[in-house]
Short mmCIF file of C-alpha atoms in Angstrom, two decimals:
data_model
loop_
_atom_site.label_atom_id
_atom_site.label_comp_id
_atom_site.label_asym_id
_atom_site.label_seq_id
_atom_site.Cartn_x
_atom_site.Cartn_y
_atom_site.Cartn_z
CA ALA A 1 7.67 6.45 2.37
CA GLY A 2 7.34 7.68 -1.14
CA ALA A 3 5.28 5.25 -3.16
CA LEU A 4 1.67 6.02 -3.99
CA THR A 5 -0.16 2.97 -2.65
CA LYS A 6 -3.69 1.67 -3.10
CA ASP A 7 -4.42 3.05 0.37
CA HIS A 8 -3.33 6.55 -0.66
CA LEU A 9 -5.34 6.35 -3.89
CA GLU A 10 -8.42 5.39 -1.87
CA LYS A 11 -7.87 8.30 0.53
CA LEU A 12 -7.49 10.74 -2.37
CA GLY A 13 -10.67 9.28 -3.86
CA LEU A 14 -12.56 9.83 -0.62
CA LEU A 15 -11.27 13.39 -0.42
CA ARG A 16 -12.32 14.07 -4.01
CA ALA A 17 -15.77 12.65 -3.31
CA LEU A 18 -16.09 15.00 -0.34
CA LEU A 19 -14.94 17.95 -2.47
CA LYS A 20 -17.61 17.10 -5.05
CA GLU A 21 -20.30 16.59 -2.41
CA GLU A 22 -19.50 19.96 -0.82
CA GLY A 23 -19.16 21.79 -4.16
CA VAL A 24 -15.51 22.62 -3.52
CA GLU A 25 -13.15 22.88 -6.49
CA CYS A 26 -9.86 22.25 -4.69
CA LEU A 27 -8.12 21.95 -1.35
CA VAL A 28 -4.62 22.70 -0.09
CA VAL A 29 -3.33 20.40 2.64
CA THR A 30 -0.75 22.11 4.84
CA GLN A 31 -0.70 20.24 8.14
CA THR A 32 2.01 17.59 8.36
CA HIS A 33 -0.21 14.80 9.69
CA ASN A 34 -2.81 15.29 6.94
CA PHE A 35 -0.07 15.50 4.30
CA ALA A 36 1.41 12.21 5.54
CA TRP A 37 -2.00 10.53 5.70
CA LEU A 38 -2.72 11.39 2.05
CA THR A 39 0.75 10.87 0.56
CA GLY A 40 2.76 8.67 2.91
CA GLY A 41 5.48 11.31 2.71
CA ARG A 42 7.13 13.09 5.59
CA ASN A 43 6.66 16.83 5.33
CA PHE A 44 8.60 18.37 8.15
CA VAL A 45 11.87 20.00 8.93
CA PRO A 46 10.94 22.28 11.83
CA LEU A 47 9.43 19.97 14.41
CA ASN A 48 7.76 22.76 16.37
CA THR A 49 5.10 23.67 13.79
CA GLU A 50 1.94 22.02 12.48
CA THR A 51 2.81 22.87 8.89
CA GLY A 52 5.80 21.64 6.96
CA ASN A 53 7.86 22.68 4.00
CA SER A 54 5.42 21.25 1.47
CA GLN A 55 1.77 21.48 0.64
CA LEU A 56 -0.53 19.10 -1.21
CA PHE A 57 -2.88 20.65 -3.75
CA VAL A 58 -5.83 18.39 -4.55
CA ASP A 59 -8.59 18.97 -7.07
CA HIS A 60 -10.87 16.59 -8.94
CA GLU A 61 -8.11 15.51 -11.33
CA ARG A 62 -4.69 16.23 -9.81
CA ALA A 63 -2.76 15.86 -6.59
CA VAL A 64 0.37 18.01 -6.69
CA VAL A 65 3.02 18.45 -4.02
CA VAL A 66 4.24 22.05 -3.84
CA THR A 67 7.52 22.49 -2.02
CA THR A 68 10.58 24.69 -1.85
CA ALA A 69 13.45 24.35 -4.32
CA ILE A 70 15.64 23.20 -1.43
CA GLU A 71 13.25 20.38 -0.50
CA TYR A 72 12.36 19.46 -4.10
CA PRO A 73 14.98 16.68 -4.48
CA ARG A 74 13.92 14.99 -1.24
CA MET A 75 10.20 15.30 -1.91
CA SER A 76 10.37 14.15 -5.53
CA GLY A 77 13.05 11.51 -5.01
CA GLU A 78 12.19 10.08 -1.59
CA GLU A 79 8.97 11.21 0.07
CA CYS A 80 6.44 11.63 -2.76
CA VAL A 81 8.01 9.88 -5.75
CA ASP A 82 4.74 8.99 -7.46
CA PHE A 83 3.29 12.49 -7.15
CA GLU A 84 3.79 15.46 -9.40
CA VAL A 85 6.07 17.79 -7.44
CA MET A 86 6.48 21.49 -8.18
CA GLU A 87 9.18 23.65 -6.66
CA ALA A 88 8.92 27.21 -5.37
CA ASP A 89 11.79 29.67 -5.06
CA TRP A 90 12.68 29.67 -1.37
CA ARG A 91 13.91 33.28 -1.59
CA HIS A 92 10.37 34.50 -2.19
CA LEU A 93 8.45 32.36 0.30
CA PRO A 94 5.61 32.23 1.06
CA ARG A 95 4.51 34.15 -2.05
CA SER A 96 6.26 31.76 -4.46
CA MET A 97 4.33 28.77 -3.07
CA ASP A 98 1.09 30.73 -3.00
CA ASP A 99 1.61 31.68 -6.66
CA ILE A 100 2.03 28.03 -7.68
CA VAL A 101 -1.08 26.98 -5.75
CA SER A 102 -3.08 29.86 -7.26
CA GLY A 103 -1.98 28.78 -10.72
CA LEU A 104 -3.05 25.20 -10.05
CA ALA A 105 -6.45 26.36 -8.80
CA ARG A 106 -7.30 28.14 -12.03
#
């Protein structure tokens, strides 16, 4: 886990092509299986939910992992090392993550 491979770059390219084709500016990936498919990173702590502690923001130029401050070291240092990773204050979840994603979408 962690390294951005040719396979992941191809998948991000396909996703960006679909965004362009559909006229969509950006997408936020929240489900753990989709996150793993696009990044190779594991995005789960609670095993009983479909969403994890991180999200992947994708637009036509960037792919940014948005996670909590608690998970930031693991996501940036182990799971998604080749991605830009931004951390949200866990005390203000989910608003703090939503605010980061909104800022990226502008």
